[in-house]
mmCIF file of C-alpha atoms in Angstrom:
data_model
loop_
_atom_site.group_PDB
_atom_site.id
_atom_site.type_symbol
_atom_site.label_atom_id
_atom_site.label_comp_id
_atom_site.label_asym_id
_atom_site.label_seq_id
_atom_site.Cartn_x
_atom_site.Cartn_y
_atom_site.Cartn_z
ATOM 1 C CA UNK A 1 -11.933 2.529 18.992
ATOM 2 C CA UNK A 2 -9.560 3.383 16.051
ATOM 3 C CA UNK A 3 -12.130 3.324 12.721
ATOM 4 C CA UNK A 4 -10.516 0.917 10.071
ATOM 5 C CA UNK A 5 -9.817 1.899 6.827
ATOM 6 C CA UNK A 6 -10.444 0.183 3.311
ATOM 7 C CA UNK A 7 -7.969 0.727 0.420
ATOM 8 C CA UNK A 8 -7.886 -0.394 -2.448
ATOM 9 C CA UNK A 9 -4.539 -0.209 -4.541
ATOM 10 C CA UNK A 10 -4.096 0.856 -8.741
ATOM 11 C CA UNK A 11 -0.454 -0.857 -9.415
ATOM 12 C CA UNK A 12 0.149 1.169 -12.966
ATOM 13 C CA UNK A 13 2.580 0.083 -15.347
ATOM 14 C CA UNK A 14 2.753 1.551 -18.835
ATOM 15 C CA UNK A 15 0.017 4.167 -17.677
ATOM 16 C CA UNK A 16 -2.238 0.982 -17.080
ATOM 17 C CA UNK A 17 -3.366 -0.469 -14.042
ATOM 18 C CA UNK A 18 -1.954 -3.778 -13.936
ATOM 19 C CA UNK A 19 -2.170 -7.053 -11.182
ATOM 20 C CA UNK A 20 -0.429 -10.362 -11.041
ATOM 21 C CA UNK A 21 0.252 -12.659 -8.187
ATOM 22 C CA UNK A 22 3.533 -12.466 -6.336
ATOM 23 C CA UNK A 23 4.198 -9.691 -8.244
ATOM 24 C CA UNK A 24 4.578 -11.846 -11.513
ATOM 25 C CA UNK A 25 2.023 -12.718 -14.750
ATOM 26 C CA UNK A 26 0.557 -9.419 -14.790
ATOM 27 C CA UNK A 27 -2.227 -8.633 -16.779
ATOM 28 C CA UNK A 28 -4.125 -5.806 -18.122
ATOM 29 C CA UNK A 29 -6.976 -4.212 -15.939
ATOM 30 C CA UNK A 30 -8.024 -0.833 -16.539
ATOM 31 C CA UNK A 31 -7.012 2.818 -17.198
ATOM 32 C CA UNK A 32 -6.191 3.944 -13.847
ATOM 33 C CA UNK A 33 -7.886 7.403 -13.946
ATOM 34 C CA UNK A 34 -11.875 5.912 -14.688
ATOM 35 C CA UNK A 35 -10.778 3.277 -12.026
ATOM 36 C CA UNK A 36 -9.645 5.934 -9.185
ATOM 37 C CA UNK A 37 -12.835 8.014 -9.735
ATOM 38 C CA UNK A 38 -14.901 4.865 -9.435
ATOM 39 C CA UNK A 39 -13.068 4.176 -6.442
ATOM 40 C CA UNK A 40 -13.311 7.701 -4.867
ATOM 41 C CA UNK A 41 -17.207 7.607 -5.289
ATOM 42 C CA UNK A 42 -17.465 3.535 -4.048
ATOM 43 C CA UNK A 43 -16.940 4.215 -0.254
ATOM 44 C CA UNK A 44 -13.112 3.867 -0.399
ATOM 45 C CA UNK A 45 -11.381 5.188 2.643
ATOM 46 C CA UNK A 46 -8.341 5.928 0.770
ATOM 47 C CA UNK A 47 -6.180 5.004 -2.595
ATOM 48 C CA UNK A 48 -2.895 3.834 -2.878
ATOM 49 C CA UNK A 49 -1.061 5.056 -6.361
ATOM 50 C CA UNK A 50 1.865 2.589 -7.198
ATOM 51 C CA UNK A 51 3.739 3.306 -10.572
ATOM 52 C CA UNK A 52 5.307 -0.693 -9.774
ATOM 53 C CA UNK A 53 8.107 -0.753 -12.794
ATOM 54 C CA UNK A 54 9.077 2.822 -12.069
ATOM 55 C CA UNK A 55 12.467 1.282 -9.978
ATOM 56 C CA UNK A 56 12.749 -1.450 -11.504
ATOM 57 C CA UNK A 57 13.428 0.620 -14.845
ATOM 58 C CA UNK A 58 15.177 3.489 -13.376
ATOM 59 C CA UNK A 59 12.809 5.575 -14.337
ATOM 60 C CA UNK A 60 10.742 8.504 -11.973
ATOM 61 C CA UNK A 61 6.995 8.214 -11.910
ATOM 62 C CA UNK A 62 4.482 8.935 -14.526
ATOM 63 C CA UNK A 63 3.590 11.998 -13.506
ATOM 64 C CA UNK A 64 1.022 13.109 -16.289
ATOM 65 C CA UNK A 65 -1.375 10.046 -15.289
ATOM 66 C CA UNK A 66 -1.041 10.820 -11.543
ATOM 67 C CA UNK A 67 -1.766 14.119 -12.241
ATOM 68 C CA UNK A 68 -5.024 13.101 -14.486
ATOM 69 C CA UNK A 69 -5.379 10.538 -11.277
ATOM 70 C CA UNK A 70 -6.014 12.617 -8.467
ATOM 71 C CA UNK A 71 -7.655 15.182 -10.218
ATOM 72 C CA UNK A 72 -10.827 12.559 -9.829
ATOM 73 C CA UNK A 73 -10.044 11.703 -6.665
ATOM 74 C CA UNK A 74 -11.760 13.171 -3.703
ATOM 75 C CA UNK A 75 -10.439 10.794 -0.506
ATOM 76 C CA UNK A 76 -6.757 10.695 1.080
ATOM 77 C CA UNK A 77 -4.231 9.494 -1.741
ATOM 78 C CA UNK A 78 -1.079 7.676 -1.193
ATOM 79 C CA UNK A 79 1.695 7.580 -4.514
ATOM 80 C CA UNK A 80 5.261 5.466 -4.904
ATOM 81 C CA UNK A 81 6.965 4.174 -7.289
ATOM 82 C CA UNK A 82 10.559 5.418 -7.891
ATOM 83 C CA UNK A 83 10.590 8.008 -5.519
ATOM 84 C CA UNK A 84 14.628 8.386 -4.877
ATOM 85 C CA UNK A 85 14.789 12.089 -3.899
ATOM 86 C CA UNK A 86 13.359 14.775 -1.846
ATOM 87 C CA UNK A 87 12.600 16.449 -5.465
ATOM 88 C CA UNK A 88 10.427 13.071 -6.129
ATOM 89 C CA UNK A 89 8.411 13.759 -2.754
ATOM 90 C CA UNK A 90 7.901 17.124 -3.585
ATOM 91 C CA UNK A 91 6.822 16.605 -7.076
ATOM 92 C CA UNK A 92 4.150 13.516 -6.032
ATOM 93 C CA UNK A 93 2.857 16.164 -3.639
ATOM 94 C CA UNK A 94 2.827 18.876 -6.300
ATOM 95 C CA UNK A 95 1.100 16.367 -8.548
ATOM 96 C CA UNK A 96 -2.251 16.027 -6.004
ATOM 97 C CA UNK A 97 -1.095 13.205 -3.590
ATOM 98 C CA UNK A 98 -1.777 13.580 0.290
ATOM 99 C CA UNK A 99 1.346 11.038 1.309
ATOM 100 C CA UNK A 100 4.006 9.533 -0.835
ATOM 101 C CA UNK A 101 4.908 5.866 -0.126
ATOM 102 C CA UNK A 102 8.964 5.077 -0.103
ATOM 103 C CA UNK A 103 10.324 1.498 -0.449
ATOM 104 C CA UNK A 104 13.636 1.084 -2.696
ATOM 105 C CA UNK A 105 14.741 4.760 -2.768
ATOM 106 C CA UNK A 106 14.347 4.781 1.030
ATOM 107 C CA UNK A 107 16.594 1.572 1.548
ATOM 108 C CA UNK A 108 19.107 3.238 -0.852
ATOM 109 C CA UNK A 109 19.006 6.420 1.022
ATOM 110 C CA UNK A 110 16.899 6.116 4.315
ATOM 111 C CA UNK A 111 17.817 9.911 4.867
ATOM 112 C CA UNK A 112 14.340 10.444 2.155
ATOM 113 C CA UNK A 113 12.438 9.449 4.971
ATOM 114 C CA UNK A 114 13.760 11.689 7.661
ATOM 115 C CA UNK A 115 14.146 14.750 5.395
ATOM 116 C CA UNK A 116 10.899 14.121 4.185
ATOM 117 C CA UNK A 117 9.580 14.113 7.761
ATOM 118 C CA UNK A 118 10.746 17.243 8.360
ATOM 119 C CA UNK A 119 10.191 18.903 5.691
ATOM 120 C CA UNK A 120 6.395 17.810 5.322
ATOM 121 C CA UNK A 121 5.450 16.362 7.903
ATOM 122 C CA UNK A 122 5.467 12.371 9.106
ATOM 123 C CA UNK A 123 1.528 12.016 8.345
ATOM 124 C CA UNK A 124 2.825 12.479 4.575
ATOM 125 C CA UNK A 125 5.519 9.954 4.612
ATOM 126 C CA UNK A 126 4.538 6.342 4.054
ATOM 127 C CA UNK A 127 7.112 3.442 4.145
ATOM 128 C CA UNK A 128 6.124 0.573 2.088
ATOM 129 C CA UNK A 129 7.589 -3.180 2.999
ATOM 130 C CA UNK A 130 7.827 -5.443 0.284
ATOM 131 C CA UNK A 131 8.870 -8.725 2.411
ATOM 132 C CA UNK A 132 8.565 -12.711 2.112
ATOM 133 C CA UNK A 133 9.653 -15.741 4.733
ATOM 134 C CA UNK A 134 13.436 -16.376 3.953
ATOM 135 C CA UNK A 135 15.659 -18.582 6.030
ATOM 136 C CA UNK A 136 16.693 -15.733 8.260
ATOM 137 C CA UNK A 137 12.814 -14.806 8.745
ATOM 138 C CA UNK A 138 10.598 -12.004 7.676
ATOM 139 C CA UNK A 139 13.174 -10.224 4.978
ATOM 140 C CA UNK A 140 12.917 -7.700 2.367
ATOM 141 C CA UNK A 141 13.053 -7.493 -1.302
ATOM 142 C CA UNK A 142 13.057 -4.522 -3.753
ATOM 143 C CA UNK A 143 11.995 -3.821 -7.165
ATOM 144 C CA UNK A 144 9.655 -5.721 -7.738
ATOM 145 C CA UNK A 145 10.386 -9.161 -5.751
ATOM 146 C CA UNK A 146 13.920 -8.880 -7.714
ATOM 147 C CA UNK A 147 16.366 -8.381 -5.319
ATOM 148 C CA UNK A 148 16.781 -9.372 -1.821
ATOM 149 C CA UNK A 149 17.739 -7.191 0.782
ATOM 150 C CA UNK A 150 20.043 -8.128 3.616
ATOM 151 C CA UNK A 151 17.107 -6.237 5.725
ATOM 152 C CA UNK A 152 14.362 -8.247 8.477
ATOM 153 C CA UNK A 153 11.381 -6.404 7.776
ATOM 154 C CA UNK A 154 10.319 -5.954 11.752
ATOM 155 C CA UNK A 155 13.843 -4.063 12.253
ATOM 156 C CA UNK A 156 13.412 -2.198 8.958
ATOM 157 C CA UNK A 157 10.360 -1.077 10.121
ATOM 158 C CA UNK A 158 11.009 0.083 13.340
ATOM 159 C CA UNK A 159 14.088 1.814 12.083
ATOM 160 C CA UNK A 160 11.840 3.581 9.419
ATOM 161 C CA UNK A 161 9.493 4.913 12.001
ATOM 162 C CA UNK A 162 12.107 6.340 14.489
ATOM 163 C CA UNK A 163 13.360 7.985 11.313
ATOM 164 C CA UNK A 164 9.928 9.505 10.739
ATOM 165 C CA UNK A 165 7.565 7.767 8.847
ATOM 166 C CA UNK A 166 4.287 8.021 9.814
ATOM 167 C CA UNK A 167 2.789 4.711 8.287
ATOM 168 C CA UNK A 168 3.839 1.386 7.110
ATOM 169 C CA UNK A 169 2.170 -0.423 4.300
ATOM 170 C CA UNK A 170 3.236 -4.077 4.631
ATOM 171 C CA UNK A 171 3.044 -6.492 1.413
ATOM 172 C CA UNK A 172 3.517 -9.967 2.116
ATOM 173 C CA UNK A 173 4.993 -11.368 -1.261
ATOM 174 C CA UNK A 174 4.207 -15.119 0.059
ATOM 175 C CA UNK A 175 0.005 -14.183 0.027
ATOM 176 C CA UNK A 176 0.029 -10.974 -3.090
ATOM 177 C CA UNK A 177 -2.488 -12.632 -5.333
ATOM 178 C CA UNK A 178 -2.797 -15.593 -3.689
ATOM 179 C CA UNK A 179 -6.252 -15.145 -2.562
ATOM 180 C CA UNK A 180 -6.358 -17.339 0.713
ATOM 181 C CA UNK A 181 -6.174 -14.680 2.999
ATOM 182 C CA UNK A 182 -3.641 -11.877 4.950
ATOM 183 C CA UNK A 183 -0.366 -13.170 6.068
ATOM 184 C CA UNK A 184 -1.425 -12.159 9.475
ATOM 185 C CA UNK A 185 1.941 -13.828 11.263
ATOM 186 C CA UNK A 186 3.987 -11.507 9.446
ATOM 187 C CA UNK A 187 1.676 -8.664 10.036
ATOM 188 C CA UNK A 188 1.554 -9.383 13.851
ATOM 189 C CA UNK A 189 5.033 -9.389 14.010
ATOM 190 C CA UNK A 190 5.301 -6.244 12.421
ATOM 191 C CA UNK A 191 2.788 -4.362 13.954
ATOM 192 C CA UNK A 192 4.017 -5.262 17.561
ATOM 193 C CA UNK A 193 7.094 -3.577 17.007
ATOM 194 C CA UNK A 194 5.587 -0.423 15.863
ATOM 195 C CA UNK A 195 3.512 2.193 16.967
ATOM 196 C CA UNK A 196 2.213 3.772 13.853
ATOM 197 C CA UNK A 197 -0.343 2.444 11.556
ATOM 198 C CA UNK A 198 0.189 -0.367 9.909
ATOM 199 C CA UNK A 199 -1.906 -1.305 6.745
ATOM 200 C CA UNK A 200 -1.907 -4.983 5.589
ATOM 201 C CA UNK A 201 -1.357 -5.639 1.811
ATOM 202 C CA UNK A 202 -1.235 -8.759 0.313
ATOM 203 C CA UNK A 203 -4.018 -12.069 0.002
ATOM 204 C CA UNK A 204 -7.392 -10.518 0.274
ATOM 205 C CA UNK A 205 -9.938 -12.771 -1.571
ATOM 206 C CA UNK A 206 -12.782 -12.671 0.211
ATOM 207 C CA UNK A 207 -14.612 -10.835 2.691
ATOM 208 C CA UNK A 208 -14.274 -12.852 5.858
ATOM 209 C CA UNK A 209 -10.511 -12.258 5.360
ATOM 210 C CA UNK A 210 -10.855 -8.760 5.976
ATOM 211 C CA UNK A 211 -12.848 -9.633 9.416
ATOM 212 C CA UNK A 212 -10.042 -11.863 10.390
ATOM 213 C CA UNK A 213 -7.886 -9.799 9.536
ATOM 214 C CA UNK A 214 -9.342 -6.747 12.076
ATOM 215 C CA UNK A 215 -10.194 -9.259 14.373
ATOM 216 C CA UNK A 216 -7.239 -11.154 15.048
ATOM 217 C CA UNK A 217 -4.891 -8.053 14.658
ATOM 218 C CA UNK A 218 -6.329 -5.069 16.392
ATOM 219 C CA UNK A 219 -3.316 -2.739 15.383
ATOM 220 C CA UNK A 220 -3.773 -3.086 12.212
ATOM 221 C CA UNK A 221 -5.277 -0.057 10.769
ATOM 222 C CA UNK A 222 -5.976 -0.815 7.481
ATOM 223 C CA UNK A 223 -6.949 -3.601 4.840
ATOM 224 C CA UNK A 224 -5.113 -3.164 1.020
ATOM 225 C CA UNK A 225 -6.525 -4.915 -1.583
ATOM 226 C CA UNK A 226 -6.636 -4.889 -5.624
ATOM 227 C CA UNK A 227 -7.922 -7.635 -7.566
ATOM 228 C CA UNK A 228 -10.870 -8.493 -5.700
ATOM 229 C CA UNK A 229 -12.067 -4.634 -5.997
ATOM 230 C CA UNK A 230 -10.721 -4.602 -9.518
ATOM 231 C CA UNK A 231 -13.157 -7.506 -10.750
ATOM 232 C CA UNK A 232 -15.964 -7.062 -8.420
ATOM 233 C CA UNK A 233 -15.693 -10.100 -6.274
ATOM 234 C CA UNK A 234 -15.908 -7.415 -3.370
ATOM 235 C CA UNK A 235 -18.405 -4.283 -3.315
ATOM 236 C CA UNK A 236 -16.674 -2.319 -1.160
ATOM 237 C CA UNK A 237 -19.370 -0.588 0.849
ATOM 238 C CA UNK A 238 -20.827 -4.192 0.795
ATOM 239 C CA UNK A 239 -17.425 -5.234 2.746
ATOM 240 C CA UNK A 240 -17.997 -2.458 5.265
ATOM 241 C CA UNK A 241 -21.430 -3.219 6.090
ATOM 242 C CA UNK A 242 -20.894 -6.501 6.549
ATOM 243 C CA UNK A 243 -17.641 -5.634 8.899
ATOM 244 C CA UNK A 244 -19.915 -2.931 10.441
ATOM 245 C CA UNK A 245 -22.344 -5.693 11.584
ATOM 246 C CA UNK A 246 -19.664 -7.815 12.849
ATOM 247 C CA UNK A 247 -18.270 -5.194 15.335
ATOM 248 C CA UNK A 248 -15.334 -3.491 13.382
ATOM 249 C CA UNK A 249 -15.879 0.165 13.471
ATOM 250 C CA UNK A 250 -15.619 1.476 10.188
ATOM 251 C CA UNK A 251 -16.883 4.600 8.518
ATOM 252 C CA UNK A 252 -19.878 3.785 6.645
#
């Protein structure tokens, strides 16, 4: 049985870790450095790195604070955020991060992903899905939840992994922030099509939401959170004993 993985995610803006809800009214909470190394030693399984307005303001990633970042870090860590070019991957490598996460400058260019691939190695590349229900389905938006995409986020993703990514990190726009649990229809429908890991992202708020999460979706490899680790209204090694002694294998 696959071990699940716990993650929780630092969205950085302005060289502060931010968090909002559907990716709107975001709010100050905490310098992203102290918060990783609390992180690293709190029983994480991994941390996800997102500069969030790096895109949106045609800008590449703060690479001084991810730097600082995973110097404290001592578990698997995943950075995106205005990655556009091979040069980006290689400098978010260079920088201390085990896999760099594509979303906008992959739909722009999917060739990132492939060349990336093969150049480093699929376990490295990580294709991130922002997506919300839209009268055509499951469909995905960019920068932010500004612009729409003419993409369905099951097709998108199978096309990314036959390209060569080597994980999916799907955030459900509809449940960010929200609090009332995973969007686990869009998550099923996404992880069916796939065969790589897929980690959910998007409406943790409590811990039972995490069991019915691994419960109900058994391909799912991985639960993404932030504000509920962020503000303490989830110890994480108090969230994997309690999974632990409900029958998800998790590394304790």
């Amino acid at each position: 049985m696959i071990t699940k993985r716990i993650i929780p995610c630092l969205d950085v803006k302005n060289g502060r870790v931010v968090k909002g809800t559907k990716f709107e009214g975001l709010s100050d909470v905490s310098d992203p450095v102290s918060l990783a190394e609390f992180y690293s030693n709190s029983g994480a399984d991994e941390l996800v790195f997102y500069d969030i307005t790096a895109s949106s303001d045609g800008r590449r990633l703060i690479w001084d604070v991810l730097r600082r970042t995973a110097e404290n870090v001592f578990i698997p860590l995943t950075v995106g955020g205005g990655i556009n070019s091979i040069e980006d991957f290689d400098m978010a490598l260079k920088c201390g991060a085990d896999k760099v996460s594509v979303n906008s400058g992959a739909i722009a260019n999917p060739e990132i992903i492939s060349k990336s691939a093969e150049l480093y190695g699929s376990q490295c590349v990580v294709l991130s899905i922002d997506a919300k229900r839209t009268e055509s389905g499951f469909t995905v938006f960019t920068k932010g939840n500004r612009v729409r995409t003419e993409l369905d986020a099951v097709q998108w993703a199978k096309y990314g992994e036959s390209l060569g990514a080597g994980e999916i990190v799907l955030n459900s726009i509809d449940t960010d922030g929200v609090k009332d649990g995973f969007d686990i229809e869009m998550l099923k429908a996404v992880s069916d099509a796939v065969s790589i890991p897929v980690i959910a992202s998007g409406g943790a708020g409590k811990k039972e939401d995490f069991l019915e999460l691994f419960r109900t979706l058994e391909k799912v490899d991985a639960g993404l959170a932030a504000s509920v680790f962020h503000f303490g209204t989830i110890e994480i090694r108090d969230l994997k004993k309690y999974l632990a002694e409900n029958g998800i294998n998790m590394r304790i």
